[in-house]
Short mmCIF file of C-alpha atoms in Angstrom, two decimals:
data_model
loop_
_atom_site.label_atom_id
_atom_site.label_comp_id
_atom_site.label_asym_id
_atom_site.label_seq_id
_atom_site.Cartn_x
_atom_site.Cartn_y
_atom_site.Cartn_z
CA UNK J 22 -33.07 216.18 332.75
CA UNK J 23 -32.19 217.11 336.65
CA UNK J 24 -29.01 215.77 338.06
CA UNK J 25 -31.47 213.83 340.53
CA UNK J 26 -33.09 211.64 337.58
CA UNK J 27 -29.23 211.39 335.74
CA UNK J 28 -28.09 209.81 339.01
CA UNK J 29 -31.17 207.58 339.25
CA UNK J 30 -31.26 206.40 335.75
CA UNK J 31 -28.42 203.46 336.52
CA UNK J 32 -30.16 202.25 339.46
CA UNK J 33 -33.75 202.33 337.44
CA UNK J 34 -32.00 200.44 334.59
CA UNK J 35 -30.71 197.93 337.75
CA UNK J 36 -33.98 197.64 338.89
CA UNK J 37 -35.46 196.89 335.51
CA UNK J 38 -33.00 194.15 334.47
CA UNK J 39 -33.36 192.40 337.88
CA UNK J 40 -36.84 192.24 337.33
CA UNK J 41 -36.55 191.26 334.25
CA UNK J 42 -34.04 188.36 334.86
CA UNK J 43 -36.92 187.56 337.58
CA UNK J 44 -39.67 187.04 335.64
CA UNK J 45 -37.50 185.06 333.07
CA UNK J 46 -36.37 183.01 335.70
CA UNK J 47 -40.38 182.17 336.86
CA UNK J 48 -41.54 181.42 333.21
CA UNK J 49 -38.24 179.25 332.68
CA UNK J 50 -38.31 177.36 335.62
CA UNK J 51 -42.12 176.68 335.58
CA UNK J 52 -41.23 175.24 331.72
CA UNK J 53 -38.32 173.11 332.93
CA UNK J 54 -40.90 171.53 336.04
CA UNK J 55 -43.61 170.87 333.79
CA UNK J 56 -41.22 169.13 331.76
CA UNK J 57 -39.89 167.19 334.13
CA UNK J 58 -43.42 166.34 335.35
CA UNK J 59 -44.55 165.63 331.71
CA UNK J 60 -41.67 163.69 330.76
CA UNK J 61 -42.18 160.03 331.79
CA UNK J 62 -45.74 159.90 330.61
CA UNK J 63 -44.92 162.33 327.14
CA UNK J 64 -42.33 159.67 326.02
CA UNK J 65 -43.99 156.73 327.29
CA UNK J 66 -47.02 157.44 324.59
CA UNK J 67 -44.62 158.73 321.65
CA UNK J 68 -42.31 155.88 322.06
CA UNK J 69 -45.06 153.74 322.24
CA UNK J 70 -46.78 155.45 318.93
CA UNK J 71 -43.83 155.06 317.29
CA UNK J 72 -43.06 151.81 318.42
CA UNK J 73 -46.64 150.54 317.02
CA UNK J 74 -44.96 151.58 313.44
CA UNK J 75 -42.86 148.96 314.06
CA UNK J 76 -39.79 151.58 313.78
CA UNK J 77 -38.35 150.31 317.34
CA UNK J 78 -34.69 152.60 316.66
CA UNK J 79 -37.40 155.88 316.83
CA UNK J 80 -39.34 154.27 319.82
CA UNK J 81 -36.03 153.86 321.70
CA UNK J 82 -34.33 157.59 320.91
CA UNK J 83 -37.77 159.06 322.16
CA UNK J 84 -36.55 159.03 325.97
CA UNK J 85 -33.17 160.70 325.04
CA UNK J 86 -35.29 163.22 322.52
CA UNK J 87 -37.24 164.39 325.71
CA UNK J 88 -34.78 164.18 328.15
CA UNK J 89 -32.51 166.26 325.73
CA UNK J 90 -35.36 169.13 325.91
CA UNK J 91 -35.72 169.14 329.73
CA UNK J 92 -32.04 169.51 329.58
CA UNK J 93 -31.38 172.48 327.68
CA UNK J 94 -34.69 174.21 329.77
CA UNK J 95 -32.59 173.14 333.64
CA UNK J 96 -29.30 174.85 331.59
CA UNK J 97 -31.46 177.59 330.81
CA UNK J 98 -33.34 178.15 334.20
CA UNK J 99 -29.84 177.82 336.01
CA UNK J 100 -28.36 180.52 333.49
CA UNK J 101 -31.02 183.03 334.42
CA UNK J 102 -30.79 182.32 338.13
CA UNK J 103 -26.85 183.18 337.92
CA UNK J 104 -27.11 186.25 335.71
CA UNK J 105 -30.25 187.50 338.13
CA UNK J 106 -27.90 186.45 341.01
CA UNK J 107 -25.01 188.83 339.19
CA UNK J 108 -28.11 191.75 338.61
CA UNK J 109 -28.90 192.19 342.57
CA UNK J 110 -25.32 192.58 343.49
CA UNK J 111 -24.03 188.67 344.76
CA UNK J 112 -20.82 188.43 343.45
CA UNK J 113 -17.83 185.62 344.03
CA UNK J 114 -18.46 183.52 340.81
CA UNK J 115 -15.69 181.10 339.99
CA UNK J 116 -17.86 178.93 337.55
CA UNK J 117 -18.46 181.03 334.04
CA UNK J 118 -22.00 180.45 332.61
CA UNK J 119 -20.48 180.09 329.17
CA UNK J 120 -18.34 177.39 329.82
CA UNK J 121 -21.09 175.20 332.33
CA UNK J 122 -22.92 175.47 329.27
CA UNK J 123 -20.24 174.26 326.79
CA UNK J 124 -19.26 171.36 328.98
CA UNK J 125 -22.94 170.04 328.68
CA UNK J 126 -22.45 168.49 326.13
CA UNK J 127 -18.32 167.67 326.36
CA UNK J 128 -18.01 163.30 327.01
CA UNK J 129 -17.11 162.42 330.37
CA UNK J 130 -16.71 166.22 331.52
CA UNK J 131 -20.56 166.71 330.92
CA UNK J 132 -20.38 164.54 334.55
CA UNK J 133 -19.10 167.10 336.19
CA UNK J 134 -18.19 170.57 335.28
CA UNK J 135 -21.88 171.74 334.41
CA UNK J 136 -22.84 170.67 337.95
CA UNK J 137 -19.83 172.60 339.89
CA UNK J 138 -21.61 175.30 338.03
CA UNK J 139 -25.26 174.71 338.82
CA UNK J 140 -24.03 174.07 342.32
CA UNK J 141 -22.43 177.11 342.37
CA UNK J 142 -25.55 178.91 341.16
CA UNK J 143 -27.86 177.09 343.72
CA UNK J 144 -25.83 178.17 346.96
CA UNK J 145 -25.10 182.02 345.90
CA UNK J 146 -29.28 182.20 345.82
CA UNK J 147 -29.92 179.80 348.74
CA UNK J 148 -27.03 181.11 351.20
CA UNK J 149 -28.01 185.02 350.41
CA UNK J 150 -31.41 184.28 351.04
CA UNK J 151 -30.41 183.21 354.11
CA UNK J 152 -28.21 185.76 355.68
CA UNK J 153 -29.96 188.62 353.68
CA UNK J 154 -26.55 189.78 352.09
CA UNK J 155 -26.12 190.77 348.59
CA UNK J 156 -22.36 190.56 348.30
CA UNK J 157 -19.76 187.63 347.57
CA UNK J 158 -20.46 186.11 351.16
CA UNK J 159 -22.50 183.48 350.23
CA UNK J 160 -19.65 181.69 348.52
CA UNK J 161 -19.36 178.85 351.70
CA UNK J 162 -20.66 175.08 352.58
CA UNK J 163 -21.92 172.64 350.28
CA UNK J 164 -24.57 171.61 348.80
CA UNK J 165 -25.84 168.16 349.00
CA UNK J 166 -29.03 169.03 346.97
CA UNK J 167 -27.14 169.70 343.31
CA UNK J 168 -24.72 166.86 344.64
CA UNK J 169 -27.92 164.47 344.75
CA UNK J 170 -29.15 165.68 341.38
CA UNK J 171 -25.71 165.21 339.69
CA UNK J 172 -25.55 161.67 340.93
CA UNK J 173 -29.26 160.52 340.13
CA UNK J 174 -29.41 162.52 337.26
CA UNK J 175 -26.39 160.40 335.91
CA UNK J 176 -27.16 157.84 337.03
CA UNK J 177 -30.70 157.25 335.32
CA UNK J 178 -29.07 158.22 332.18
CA UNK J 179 -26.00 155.19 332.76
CA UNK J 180 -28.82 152.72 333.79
CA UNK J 181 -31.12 154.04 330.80
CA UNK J 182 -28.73 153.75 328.40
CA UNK J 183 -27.39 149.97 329.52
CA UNK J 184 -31.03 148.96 329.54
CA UNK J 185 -32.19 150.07 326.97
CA UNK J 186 -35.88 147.95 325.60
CA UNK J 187 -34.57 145.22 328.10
CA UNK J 188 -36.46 146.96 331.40
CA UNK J 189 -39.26 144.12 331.77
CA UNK J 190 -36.09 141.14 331.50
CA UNK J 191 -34.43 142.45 334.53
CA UNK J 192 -34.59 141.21 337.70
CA UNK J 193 -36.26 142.60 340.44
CA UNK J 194 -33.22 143.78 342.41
CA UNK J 195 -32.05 145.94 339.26
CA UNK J 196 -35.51 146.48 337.74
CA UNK J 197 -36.39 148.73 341.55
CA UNK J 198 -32.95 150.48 341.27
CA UNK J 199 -33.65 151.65 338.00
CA UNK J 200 -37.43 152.51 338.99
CA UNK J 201 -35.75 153.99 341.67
CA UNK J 202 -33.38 156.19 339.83
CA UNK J 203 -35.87 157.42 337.22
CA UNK J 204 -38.08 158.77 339.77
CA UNK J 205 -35.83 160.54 341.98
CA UNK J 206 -33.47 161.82 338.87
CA UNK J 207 -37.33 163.73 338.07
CA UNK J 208 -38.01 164.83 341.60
CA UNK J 209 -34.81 166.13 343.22
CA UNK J 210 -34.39 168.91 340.23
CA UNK J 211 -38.51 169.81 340.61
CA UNK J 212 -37.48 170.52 344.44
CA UNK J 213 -34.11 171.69 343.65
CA UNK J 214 -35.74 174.54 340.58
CA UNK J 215 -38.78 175.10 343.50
CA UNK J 216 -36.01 176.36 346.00
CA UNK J 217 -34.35 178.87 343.26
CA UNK J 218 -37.44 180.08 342.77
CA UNK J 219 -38.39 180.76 346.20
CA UNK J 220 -35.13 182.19 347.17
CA UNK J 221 -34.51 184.42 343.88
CA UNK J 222 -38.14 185.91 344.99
CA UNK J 223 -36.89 186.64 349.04
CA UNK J 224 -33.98 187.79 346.85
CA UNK J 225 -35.53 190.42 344.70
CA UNK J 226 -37.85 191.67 347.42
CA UNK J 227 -34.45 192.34 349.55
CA UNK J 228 -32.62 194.15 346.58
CA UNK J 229 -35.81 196.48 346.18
CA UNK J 230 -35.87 197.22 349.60
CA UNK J 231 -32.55 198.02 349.86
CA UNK J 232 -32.84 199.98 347.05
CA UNK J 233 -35.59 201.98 348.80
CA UNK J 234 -33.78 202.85 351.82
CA UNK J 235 -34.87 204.19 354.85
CA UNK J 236 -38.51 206.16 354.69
CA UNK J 237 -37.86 209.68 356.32
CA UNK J 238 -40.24 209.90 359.24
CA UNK J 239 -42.82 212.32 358.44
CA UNK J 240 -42.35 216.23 360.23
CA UNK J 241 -44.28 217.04 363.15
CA UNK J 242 -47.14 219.37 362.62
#
């Protein structure tokens, strides 16, 4: 092997894993929206299957069953984003993946922690894409898009879990909030997963170009 293709080998193997991390990303984040899409009317019919048994304790831990799966595909998804993020060279990480992950499913903590590391995620994509730089200068502002999710996203789950069978007895005041909450705890993380996507592809296009370099203009004739 030349010395050229020695010294080329770690930035094929670069190339490969970002890729790689890429296409991951696509497949796990089209899942985790088609989830989120499918997950009103999916436990709507299985609670209501299961509810025609007359076994109401299954009926009611259908919701929480199917929430619980759309869950572990957005922890997933947001995983992939970070370690592609890490792949094309954005560094300045203060949130491990290992621990967002971990604190998932910690009482109380599970309000917080995972988000500051899903945030965290969400701007080092967003911010690079925006200034083209793959380095640690993305790591500024704030992001009131993972803010929103964390806060609806809680929410629904606070109001479904008061609530419980009792949805039709409320009154209308609380019945709309809790309409209101369901819908937008589904469509905030469908537009916050369609902007990772979209900026993780500007992202990889800019890391392969880079890669490239300049082109040599061609010598005269």
């Amino acid at each position: 092997m030349t010395d050229a293709a020695l010294a080329g080998a770690p930035e094929s193997a670069g190339v490969e894993e970002a890729q790689r991390l890429y296409r991951r990303l696509r497949r796990c984040s089209l899942a985790c929206i088609l989830s989120f899409l499918l997950a009103v009317p999916v436990s709507a019919v299985i609670a209501a299957l299961a509810a025609r048994t007359g076994d109401m304790q299954a009926a009611s831990m259908i919701p929480f069953a199917v929430g619980l799966v759309y869950l572990v595909l957005f922890i997933v998804t947001l995983s992939t984003a970070r370690y592609f993020g890490e792949a094309i060279g954005l560094r300045g990480y203060r949130w491990s993946v290992r621990w967002t992950m971990i604190s998932c499913v910690i009482p109380l903590l599970s309000f917080v922690r995972p988000w500051l590391g899903f945030g965290e995620t969400y701007r080092s994509l967003i911010n690079a894409a925006k200034t083209r730089r793959l380095d640690a200068s993305w790591n500024h502002g704030f992001s009131i898009l993972t803010l929103l999710v964390a806060i609806f996203t809680v929410l629904d789950f606070v109001l479904s879990r008061s609530e419980g069978n009792n949805i039709r007895a409320l009154p209308p005041t609380e019945l709309w909030l809790t309409v209101a909450a369901s819908l937008l705890s589904l469509i905030l993380p469908i537009v916050f997963l369609v902007r990772v996507r979209r900026a993780a592809k500007r992202l990889l296009a800019l890391y392969l170009e880079r890669l490239a370099g300049p082109v040599a203009p061609a010598a005269a004739p």
